[in-house]
Amino acid sequence: MKLKVIVHEADEGGYWAEVPAIPGCATQGDSFEELLSNLYEAVEGCLSVDVRDIPASGTDRIVEIAV
């Protein structure tokens, strides 16, 4: 999966970025490299869902996929 990210230069230095395809998904970093690292964590966190509260019957399957 590829996502477009908008990277902004922060007024106070460093960078911040937002992922328009995932509302509310944003992060920052003091360097561009730190920003990229933080982006992977932010996207993973925004896409994570706790499935313990989702009702599933005996025939349903809960699987993880990598994106």
PDB file of N, CA, C and O in Angstrom:
ATOM      1  N   MET A   1       0.848  -1.164   0.000  1.00  0.00           N
ATOM      2  CA  MET A   1       0.000   0.000   0.000  1.00  0.00           C
ATOM      3  C   MET A   1       0.900   1.236   0.000  1.00  0.00           C
ATOM      4  O   MET A   1       1.872   1.298   0.743  1.00  0.00           O
ATOM      5  N   LYS A   2       0.566   2.180  -0.827  1.00  0.00           N
ATOM      6  CA  LYS A   2       1.283   3.448  -0.855  1.00  0.00           C
ATOM      7  C   LYS A   2       0.342   4.547  -0.395  1.00  0.00           C
ATOM      8  O   LYS A   2      -0.835   4.550  -0.764  1.00  0.00           O
ATOM      9  N   LEU A   3       0.854   5.437   0.428  1.00  0.00           N
ATOM     10  CA  LEU A   3       0.074   6.566   0.929  1.00  0.00           C
ATOM     11  C   LEU A   3       0.806   7.862   0.610  1.00  0.00           C
ATOM     12  O   LEU A   3       2.024   7.935   0.752  1.00  0.00           O
ATOM     13  N   LYS A   4       0.067   8.849   0.186  1.00  0.00           N
ATOM     14  CA  LYS A   4       0.658  10.167  -0.017  1.00  0.00           C
ATOM     15  C   LYS A   4       0.697  10.886   1.324  1.00  0.00           C
ATOM     16  O   LYS A   4      -0.244  10.812   2.114  1.00  0.00           O
ATOM     17  N   VAL A   5       1.809  11.569   1.578  1.00  0.00           N
ATOM     18  CA  VAL A   5       2.032  12.283   2.825  1.00  0.00           C
ATOM     19  C   VAL A   5       2.397  13.724   2.481  1.00  0.00           C
ATOM     20  O   VAL A   5       3.182  13.960   1.554  1.00  0.00           O
ATOM     21  N   ILE A   6       1.844  14.670   3.205  1.00  0.00           N
ATOM     22  CA  ILE A   6       2.204  16.075   3.026  1.00  0.00           C
ATOM     23  C   ILE A   6       3.185  16.437   4.127  1.00  0.00           C
ATOM     24  O   ILE A   6       2.860  16.332   5.316  1.00  0.00           O
ATOM     25  N   VAL A   7       4.391  16.844   3.725  1.00  0.00           N
ATOM     26  CA  VAL A   7       5.441  17.197   4.673  1.00  0.00           C
ATOM     27  C   VAL A   7       5.546  18.725   4.725  1.00  0.00           C
ATOM     28  O   VAL A   7       5.651  19.382   3.690  1.00  0.00           O
ATOM     29  N   HIS A   8       5.521  19.254   5.938  1.00  0.00           N
ATOM     30  CA  HIS A   8       5.612  20.703   6.163  1.00  0.00           C
ATOM     31  C   HIS A   8       6.878  21.013   6.955  1.00  0.00           C
ATOM     32  O   HIS A   8       7.265  20.222   7.812  1.00  0.00           O
ATOM     33  N   GLU A   9       7.490  22.131   6.666  1.00  0.00           N
ATOM     34  CA  GLU A   9       8.574  22.618   7.511  1.00  0.00           C
ATOM     35  C   GLU A   9       7.934  23.363   8.675  1.00  0.00           C
ATOM     36  O   GLU A   9       7.089  24.233   8.473  1.00  0.00           O
ATOM     37  N   ALA A  10       8.304  23.005   9.894  1.00  0.00           N
ATOM     38  CA  ALA A  10       7.732  23.630  11.086  1.00  0.00           C
ATOM     39  C   ALA A  10       8.375  24.997  11.307  1.00  0.00           C
ATOM     40  O   ALA A  10       9.579  25.175  11.072  1.00  0.00           O
ATOM     41  N   ASP A  11       7.600  25.968  11.759  1.00  0.00           N
ATOM     42  CA  ASP A  11       8.106  27.318  12.009  1.00  0.00           C
ATOM     43  C   ASP A  11       9.231  27.319  13.038  1.00  0.00           C
ATOM     44  O   ASP A  11      10.165  28.101  12.948  1.00  0.00           O
ATOM     45  N   GLU A  12       9.129  26.428  14.025  1.00  0.00           N
ATOM     46  CA  GLU A  12      10.120  26.385  15.102  1.00  0.00           C
ATOM     47  C   GLU A  12      11.306  25.475  14.770  1.00  0.00           C
ATOM     48  O   GLU A  12      12.171  25.248  15.598  1.00  0.00           O
ATOM     49  N   GLY A  13      11.339  24.956  13.554  1.00  0.00           N
ATOM     50  CA  GLY A  13      12.391  24.044  13.126  1.00  0.00           C
ATOM     51  C   GLY A  13      11.866  22.636  13.036  1.00  0.00           C
ATOM     52  O   GLY A  13      10.867  22.282  13.651  1.00  0.00           O
ATOM     53  N   GLY A  14      12.520  21.812  12.253  1.00  0.00           N
ATOM     54  CA  GLY A  14      12.072  20.447  12.063  1.00  0.00           C
ATOM     55  C   GLY A  14      10.949  20.361  11.054  1.00  0.00           C
ATOM     56  O   GLY A  14      10.746  21.271  10.236  1.00  0.00           O
ATOM     57  N   TYR A  15      10.235  19.265  11.110  1.00  0.00           N
ATOM     58  CA  TYR A  15       9.176  18.989  10.140  1.00  0.00           C
ATOM     59  C   TYR A  15       7.954  18.403  10.833  1.00  0.00           C
ATOM     60  O   TYR A  15       8.058  17.830  11.906  1.00  0.00           O
ATOM     61  N   TRP A  16       6.822  18.539  10.176  1.00  0.00           N
ATOM     62  CA  TRP A  16       5.627  17.811  10.589  1.00  0.00           C
ATOM     63  C   TRP A  16       4.939  17.331   9.326  1.00  0.00           C
ATOM     64  O   TRP A  16       5.145  17.886   8.250  1.00  0.00           O
ATOM     65  N   ALA A  17       4.183  16.255   9.443  1.00  0.00           N
ATOM     66  CA  ALA A  17       3.553  15.657   8.270  1.00  0.00           C
ATOM     67  C   ALA A  17       2.158  15.164   8.616  1.00  0.00           C
ATOM     68  O   ALA A  17       1.858  14.852   9.763  1.00  0.00           O
ATOM     69  N   GLU A  18       1.340  15.104   7.580  1.00  0.00           N
ATOM     70  CA  GLU A  18      -0.026  14.589   7.731  1.00  0.00           C
ATOM     71  C   GLU A  18      -0.309  13.623   6.592  1.00  0.00           C
ATOM     72  O   GLU A  18       0.270  13.724   5.519  1.00  0.00           O
ATOM     73  N   VAL A  19      -1.197  12.677   6.870  1.00  0.00           N
ATOM     74  CA  VAL A  19      -1.580  11.658   5.890  1.00  0.00           C
ATOM     75  C   VAL A  19      -3.052  11.896   5.566  1.00  0.00           C
ATOM     76  O   VAL A  19      -3.931  11.484   6.325  1.00  0.00           O
ATOM     77  N   PRO A  20      -3.340  12.593   4.456  1.00  0.00           N
ATOM     78  CA  PRO A  20      -4.737  12.948   4.145  1.00  0.00           C
ATOM     79  C   PRO A  20      -5.688  11.758   4.037  1.00  0.00           C
ATOM     80  O   PRO A  20      -6.868  11.877   4.365  1.00  0.00           O
ATOM     81  N   ALA A  21      -5.192  10.599   3.624  1.00  0.00           N
ATOM     82  CA  ALA A  21      -6.055   9.421   3.480  1.00  0.00           C
ATOM     83  C   ALA A  21      -6.489   8.838   4.816  1.00  0.00           C
ATOM     84  O   ALA A  21      -7.419   8.040   4.871  1.00  0.00           O
ATOM     85  N   ILE A  22      -5.807   9.237   5.898  1.00  0.00           N
ATOM     86  CA  ILE A  22      -6.137   8.741   7.233  1.00  0.00           C
ATOM     87  C   ILE A  22      -6.403   9.958   8.123  1.00  0.00           C
ATOM     88  O   ILE A  22      -5.459  10.553   8.663  1.00  0.00           O
ATOM     89  N   PRO A  23      -7.659  10.361   8.258  1.00  0.00           N
ATOM     90  CA  PRO A  23      -7.966  11.556   9.052  1.00  0.00           C
ATOM     91  C   PRO A  23      -7.371  11.490  10.457  1.00  0.00           C
ATOM     92  O   PRO A  23      -7.449  10.463  11.131  1.00  0.00           O
ATOM     93  N   GLY A  24      -6.715  12.571  10.845  1.00  0.00           N
ATOM     94  CA  GLY A  24      -6.139  12.660  12.175  1.00  0.00           C
ATOM     95  C   GLY A  24      -4.742  12.068  12.288  1.00  0.00           C
ATOM     96  O   GLY A  24      -4.134  12.134  13.349  1.00  0.00           O
ATOM     97  N   CYS A  25      -4.219  11.502  11.214  1.00  0.00           N
ATOM     98  CA  CYS A  25      -2.898  10.885  11.256  1.00  0.00           C
ATOM     99  C   CYS A  25      -1.847  11.932  10.914  1.00  0.00           C
ATOM    100  O   CYS A  25      -1.746  12.381   9.768  1.00  0.00           O
ATOM    101  N   ALA A  26      -1.071  12.329  11.914  1.00  0.00           N
ATOM    102  CA  ALA A  26      -0.022  13.339  11.740  1.00  0.00           C
ATOM    103  C   ALA A  26       1.091  13.052  12.732  1.00  0.00           C
ATOM    104  O   ALA A  26       0.884  12.382  13.745  1.00  0.00           O
ATOM    105  N   THR A  27       2.284  13.561  12.435  1.00  0.00           N
ATOM    106  CA  THR A  27       3.425  13.380  13.321  1.00  0.00           C
ATOM    107  C   THR A  27       4.445  14.461  13.030  1.00  0.00           C
ATOM    108  O   THR A  27       4.252  15.279  12.131  1.00  0.00           O
ATOM    109  N   GLN A  28       5.538  14.466  13.800  1.00  0.00           N
ATOM    110  CA  GLN A  28       6.580  15.464  13.609  1.00  0.00           C
ATOM    111  C   GLN A  28       7.936  14.834  13.859  1.00  0.00           C
ATOM    112  O   GLN A  28       8.034  13.735  14.377  1.00  0.00           O
ATOM    113  N   GLY A  29       8.986  15.582  13.491  1.00  0.00           N
ATOM    114  CA  GLY A  29      10.352  15.133  13.743  1.00  0.00           C
ATOM    115  C   GLY A  29      11.308  16.297  13.654  1.00  0.00           C
ATOM    116  O   GLY A  29      11.075  17.250  12.907  1.00  0.00           O
ATOM    117  N   ASP A  30      12.380  16.225  14.424  1.00  0.00           N
ATOM    118  CA  ASP A  30      13.384  17.288  14.401  1.00  0.00           C
ATOM    119  C   ASP A  30      14.197  17.268  13.105  1.00  0.00           C
ATOM    120  O   ASP A  30      14.682  18.297  12.659  1.00  0.00           O
ATOM    121  N   SER A  31      14.341  16.080  12.495  1.00  0.00           N
ATOM    122  CA  SER A  31      15.030  15.942  11.213  1.00  0.00           C
ATOM    123  C   SER A  31      14.092  15.200  10.262  1.00  0.00           C
ATOM    124  O   SER A  31      13.108  14.585  10.684  1.00  0.00           O
ATOM    125  N   PHE A  32      14.434  15.238   8.969  1.00  0.00           N
ATOM    126  CA  PHE A  32      13.602  14.539   7.997  1.00  0.00           C
ATOM    127  C   PHE A  32      13.636  13.030   8.247  1.00  0.00           C
ATOM    128  O   PHE A  32      12.619  12.351   8.135  1.00  0.00           O
ATOM    129  N   GLU A  33      14.790  12.500   8.632  1.00  0.00           N
ATOM    130  CA  GLU A  33      14.915  11.071   8.917  1.00  0.00           C
ATOM    131  C   GLU A  33      14.047  10.670  10.110  1.00  0.00           C
ATOM    132  O   GLU A  33      13.398   9.618  10.099  1.00  0.00           O
ATOM    133  N   GLU A  34      14.041  11.503  11.165  1.00  0.00           N
ATOM    134  CA  GLU A  34      13.201  11.220  12.330  1.00  0.00           C
ATOM    135  C   GLU A  34      11.727  11.299  11.945  1.00  0.00           C
ATOM    136  O   GLU A  34      10.915  10.477  12.384  1.00  0.00           O
ATOM    137  N   LEU A  35      11.379  12.250  11.102  1.00  0.00           N
ATOM    138  CA  LEU A  35       9.996  12.373  10.640  1.00  0.00           C
ATOM    139  C   LEU A  35       9.560  11.102   9.919  1.00  0.00           C
ATOM    140  O   LEU A  35       8.475  10.579  10.183  1.00  0.00           O
ATOM    141  N   LEU A  36      10.394  10.581   9.023  1.00  0.00           N
ATOM    142  CA  LEU A  36      10.040   9.357   8.298  1.00  0.00           C
ATOM    143  C   LEU A  36       9.829   8.186   9.245  1.00  0.00           C
ATOM    144  O   LEU A  36       8.880   7.417   9.098  1.00  0.00           O
ATOM    145  N   SER A  37      10.706   8.057  10.218  1.00  0.00           N
ATOM    146  CA  SER A  37      10.562   6.978  11.202  1.00  0.00           C
ATOM    147  C   SER A  37       9.253   7.130  11.968  1.00  0.00           C
ATOM    148  O   SER A  37       8.513   6.159  12.165  1.00  0.00           O
ATOM    149  N   ASN A  38       8.963   8.348  12.378  1.00  0.00           N
ATOM    150  CA  ASN A  38       7.733   8.612  13.128  1.00  0.00           C
ATOM    151  C   ASN A  38       6.499   8.399  12.259  1.00  0.00           C
ATOM    152  O   ASN A  38       5.438   8.007  12.764  1.00  0.00           O
ATOM    153  N   LEU A  39       6.616   8.646  10.962  1.00  0.00           N
ATOM    154  CA  LEU A  39       5.474   8.447  10.063  1.00  0.00           C
ATOM    155  C   LEU A  39       5.050   6.989  10.023  1.00  0.00           C
ATOM    156  O   LEU A  39       3.864   6.678  10.053  1.00  0.00           O
ATOM    157  N   TYR A  40       6.020   6.088   9.949  1.00  0.00           N
ATOM    158  CA  TYR A  40       5.677   4.659   9.935  1.00  0.00           C
ATOM    159  C   TYR A  40       4.936   4.271  11.218  1.00  0.00           C
ATOM    160  O   TYR A  40       3.936   3.550  11.184  1.00  0.00           O
ATOM    161  N   GLU A  41       5.406   4.770  12.352  1.00  0.00           N
ATOM    162  CA  GLU A  41       4.734   4.483  13.626  1.00  0.00           C
ATOM    163  C   GLU A  41       3.340   5.082  13.657  1.00  0.00           C
ATOM    164  O   GLU A  41       2.391   4.459  14.137  1.00  0.00           O
ATOM    165  N   ALA A  42       3.194   6.314  13.170  1.00  0.00           N
ATOM    166  CA  ALA A  42       1.897   6.981  13.192  1.00  0.00           C
ATOM    167  C   ALA A  42       0.882   6.260  12.320  1.00  0.00           C
ATOM    168  O   ALA A  42      -0.266   6.042  12.736  1.00  0.00           O
ATOM    169  N   VAL A  43       1.291   5.881  11.124  1.00  0.00           N
ATOM    170  CA  VAL A  43       0.374   5.170  10.221  1.00  0.00           C
ATOM    171  C   VAL A  43      -0.030   3.834  10.824  1.00  0.00           C
ATOM    172  O   VAL A  43      -1.205   3.467  10.826  1.00  0.00           O
ATOM    173  N   GLU A  44       0.946   3.101  11.363  1.00  0.00           N
ATOM    174  CA  GLU A  44       0.631   1.819  11.991  1.00  0.00           C
ATOM    175  C   GLU A  44      -0.353   2.004  13.143  1.00  0.00           C
ATOM    176  O   GLU A  44      -1.325   1.264  13.274  1.00  0.00           O
ATOM    177  N   GLY A  45      -0.122   3.012  13.956  1.00  0.00           N
ATOM    178  CA  GLY A  45      -1.021   3.278  15.081  1.00  0.00           C
ATOM    179  C   GLY A  45      -2.408   3.679  14.635  1.00  0.00           C
ATOM    180  O   GLY A  45      -3.413   3.252  15.212  1.00  0.00           O
ATOM    181  N   CYS A  46      -2.496   4.494  13.590  1.00  0.00           N
ATOM    182  CA  CYS A  46      -3.799   4.946  13.097  1.00  0.00           C
ATOM    183  C   CYS A  46      -4.587   3.812  12.451  1.00  0.00           C
ATOM    184  O   CYS A  46      -5.815   3.818  12.475  1.00  0.00           O
ATOM    185  N   LEU A  47      -3.880   2.844  11.882  1.00  0.00           N
ATOM    186  CA  LEU A  47      -4.570   1.729  11.224  1.00  0.00           C
ATOM    187  C   LEU A  47      -4.830   0.547  12.152  1.00  0.00           C
ATOM    188  O   LEU A  47      -5.517  -0.390  11.780  1.00  0.00           O
ATOM    189  N   SER A  48      -4.277   0.593  13.355  1.00  0.00           N
ATOM    190  CA  SER A  48      -4.472  -0.505  14.311  1.00  0.00           C
ATOM    191  C   SER A  48      -5.876  -0.440  14.891  1.00  0.00           C
ATOM    192  O   SER A  48      -6.371   0.620  15.232  1.00  0.00           O
ATOM    193  N   VAL A  49      -6.479  -1.595  15.001  1.00  0.00           N
ATOM    194  CA  VAL A  49      -7.816  -1.696  15.584  1.00  0.00           C
ATOM    195  C   VAL A  49      -7.789  -2.846  16.577  1.00  0.00           C
ATOM    196  O   VAL A  49      -7.314  -3.933  16.255  1.00  0.00           O
ATOM    197  N   ASP A  50      -8.293  -2.606  17.750  1.00  0.00           N
ATOM    198  CA  ASP A  50      -8.370  -3.671  18.751  1.00  0.00           C
ATOM    199  C   ASP A  50      -9.603  -4.511  18.447  1.00  0.00           C
ATOM    200  O   ASP A  50     -10.727  -4.057  18.588  1.00  0.00           O
ATOM    201  N   VAL A  51      -9.390  -5.749  18.011  1.00  0.00           N
ATOM    202  CA  VAL A  51     -10.511  -6.586  17.592  1.00  0.00           C
ATOM    203  C   VAL A  51     -11.158  -7.339  18.751  1.00  0.00           C
ATOM    204  O   VAL A  51     -12.111  -8.070  18.548  1.00  0.00           O
ATOM    205  N   ARG A  52     -10.684  -7.145  19.959  1.00  0.00           N
ATOM    206  CA  ARG A  52     -11.295  -7.858  21.089  1.00  0.00           C
ATOM    207  C   ARG A  52     -12.747  -7.450  21.302  1.00  0.00           C
ATOM    208  O   ARG A  52     -13.542  -8.228  21.790  1.00  0.00           O
ATOM    209  N   ASP A  53     -13.099  -6.226  20.926  1.00  0.00           N
ATOM    210  CA  ASP A  53     -14.457  -5.737  21.154  1.00  0.00           C
ATOM    211  C   ASP A  53     -15.384  -5.979  19.966  1.00  0.00           C
ATOM    212  O   ASP A  53     -16.534  -5.584  19.994  1.00  0.00           O
ATOM    213  N   ILE A  54     -14.875  -6.600  18.913  1.00  0.00           N
ATOM    214  CA  ILE A  54     -15.692  -6.870  17.738  1.00  0.00           C
ATOM    215  C   ILE A  54     -16.282  -8.267  17.879  1.00  0.00           C
ATOM    216  O   ILE A  54     -15.539  -9.243  17.999  1.00  0.00           O
ATOM    217  N   PRO A  55     -17.619  -8.365  17.876  1.00  0.00           N
ATOM    218  CA  PRO A  55     -18.217  -9.687  18.035  1.00  0.00           C
ATOM    219  C   PRO A  55     -17.906 -10.580  16.834  1.00  0.00           C
ATOM    220  O   PRO A  55     -18.003 -10.167  15.690  1.00  0.00           O
ATOM    221  N   ALA A  56     -17.494 -11.811  17.112  1.00  0.00           N
ATOM    222  CA  ALA A  56     -17.196 -12.782  16.064  1.00  0.00           C
ATOM    223  C   ALA A  56     -17.832 -14.105  16.453  1.00  0.00           C
ATOM    224  O   ALA A  56     -17.776 -14.520  17.606  1.00  0.00           O
ATOM    225  N   SER A  57     -18.439 -14.752  15.469  1.00  0.00           N
ATOM    226  CA  SER A  57     -19.054 -16.050  15.730  1.00  0.00           C
ATOM    227  C   SER A  57     -18.005 -17.145  15.617  1.00  0.00           C
ATOM    228  O   SER A  57     -16.855 -16.889  15.258  1.00  0.00           O
ATOM    229  N   GLY A  58     -18.396 -18.355  15.871  1.00  0.00           N
ATOM    230  CA  GLY A  58     -17.474 -19.483  15.810  1.00  0.00           C
ATOM    231  C   GLY A  58     -16.925 -19.750  14.420  1.00  0.00           C
ATOM    232  O   GLY A  58     -15.888 -20.374  14.266  1.00  0.00           O
ATOM    233  N   THR A  59     -17.615 -19.286  13.386  1.00  0.00           N
ATOM    234  CA  THR A  59     -17.141 -19.521  12.025  1.00  0.00           C
ATOM    235  C   THR A  59     -16.365 -18.333  11.454  1.00  0.00           C
ATOM    236  O   THR A  59     -15.792 -18.435  10.373  1.00  0.00           O
ATOM    237  N   ASP A  60     -16.347 -17.210  12.162  1.00  0.00           N
ATOM    238  CA  ASP A  60     -15.606 -16.031  11.700  1.00  0.00           C
ATOM    239  C   ASP A  60     -14.123 -16.203  11.963  1.00  0.00           C
ATOM    240  O   ASP A  60     -13.723 -16.902  12.888  1.00  0.00           O
ATOM    241  N   ARG A  61     -13.307 -15.555  11.154  1.00  0.00           N
ATOM    242  CA  ARG A  61     -11.865 -15.590  11.331  1.00  0.00           C
ATOM    243  C   ARG A  61     -11.344 -14.161  11.503  1.00  0.00           C
ATOM    244  O   ARG A  61     -11.798 -13.254  10.841  1.00  0.00           O
ATOM    245  N   ILE A  62     -10.400 -14.004  12.387  1.00  0.00           N
ATOM    246  CA  ILE A  62      -9.712 -12.733  12.571  1.00  0.00           C
ATOM    247  C   ILE A  62      -8.282 -12.956  12.090  1.00  0.00           C
ATOM    248  O   ILE A  62      -7.582 -13.833  12.602  1.00  0.00           O
ATOM    249  N   VAL A  63      -7.854 -12.193  11.076  1.00  0.00           N
ATOM    250  CA  VAL A  63      -6.530 -12.373  10.495  1.00  0.00           C
ATOM    251  C   VAL A  63      -5.816 -11.026  10.463  1.00  0.00           C
ATOM    252  O   VAL A  63      -6.447  -9.976  10.498  1.00  0.00           O
ATOM    253  N   GLU A  64      -4.487 -11.067  10.444  1.00  0.00           N
ATOM    254  CA  GLU A  64      -3.675  -9.861  10.281  1.00  0.00           C
ATOM    255  C   GLU A  64      -3.070  -9.882   8.891  1.00  0.00           C
ATOM    256  O   GLU A  64      -2.642 -10.926   8.414  1.00  0.00           O
ATOM    257  N   ILE A  65      -3.018  -8.710   8.245  1.00  0.00           N
ATOM    258  CA  ILE A  65      -2.365  -8.596   6.960  1.00  0.00           C
ATOM    259  C   ILE A  65      -1.359  -7.451   7.030  1.00  0.00           C
ATOM    260  O   ILE A  65      -1.515  -6.527   7.813  1.00  0.00           O
ATOM    261  N   ALA A  66      -0.309  -7.543   6.260  1.00  0.00           N
ATOM    262  CA  ALA A  66       0.684  -6.477   6.196  1.00  0.00           C
ATOM    263  C   ALA A  66       0.323  -5.544   5.047  1.00  0.00           C
ATOM    264  O   ALA A  66      -0.031  -6.001   3.963  1.00  0.00           O
ATOM    265  N   VAL A  67       0.383  -4.244   5.301  1.00  0.00           N
ATOM    266  CA  VAL A  67       0.108  -3.264   4.252  1.00  0.00           C
ATOM    267  C   VAL A  67       1.279  -2.333   4.112  1.00  0.00           C
ATOM    268  O   VAL A  67       2.067  -2.163   4.983  1.00  0.00           O
TER     269      VAL A  67
END
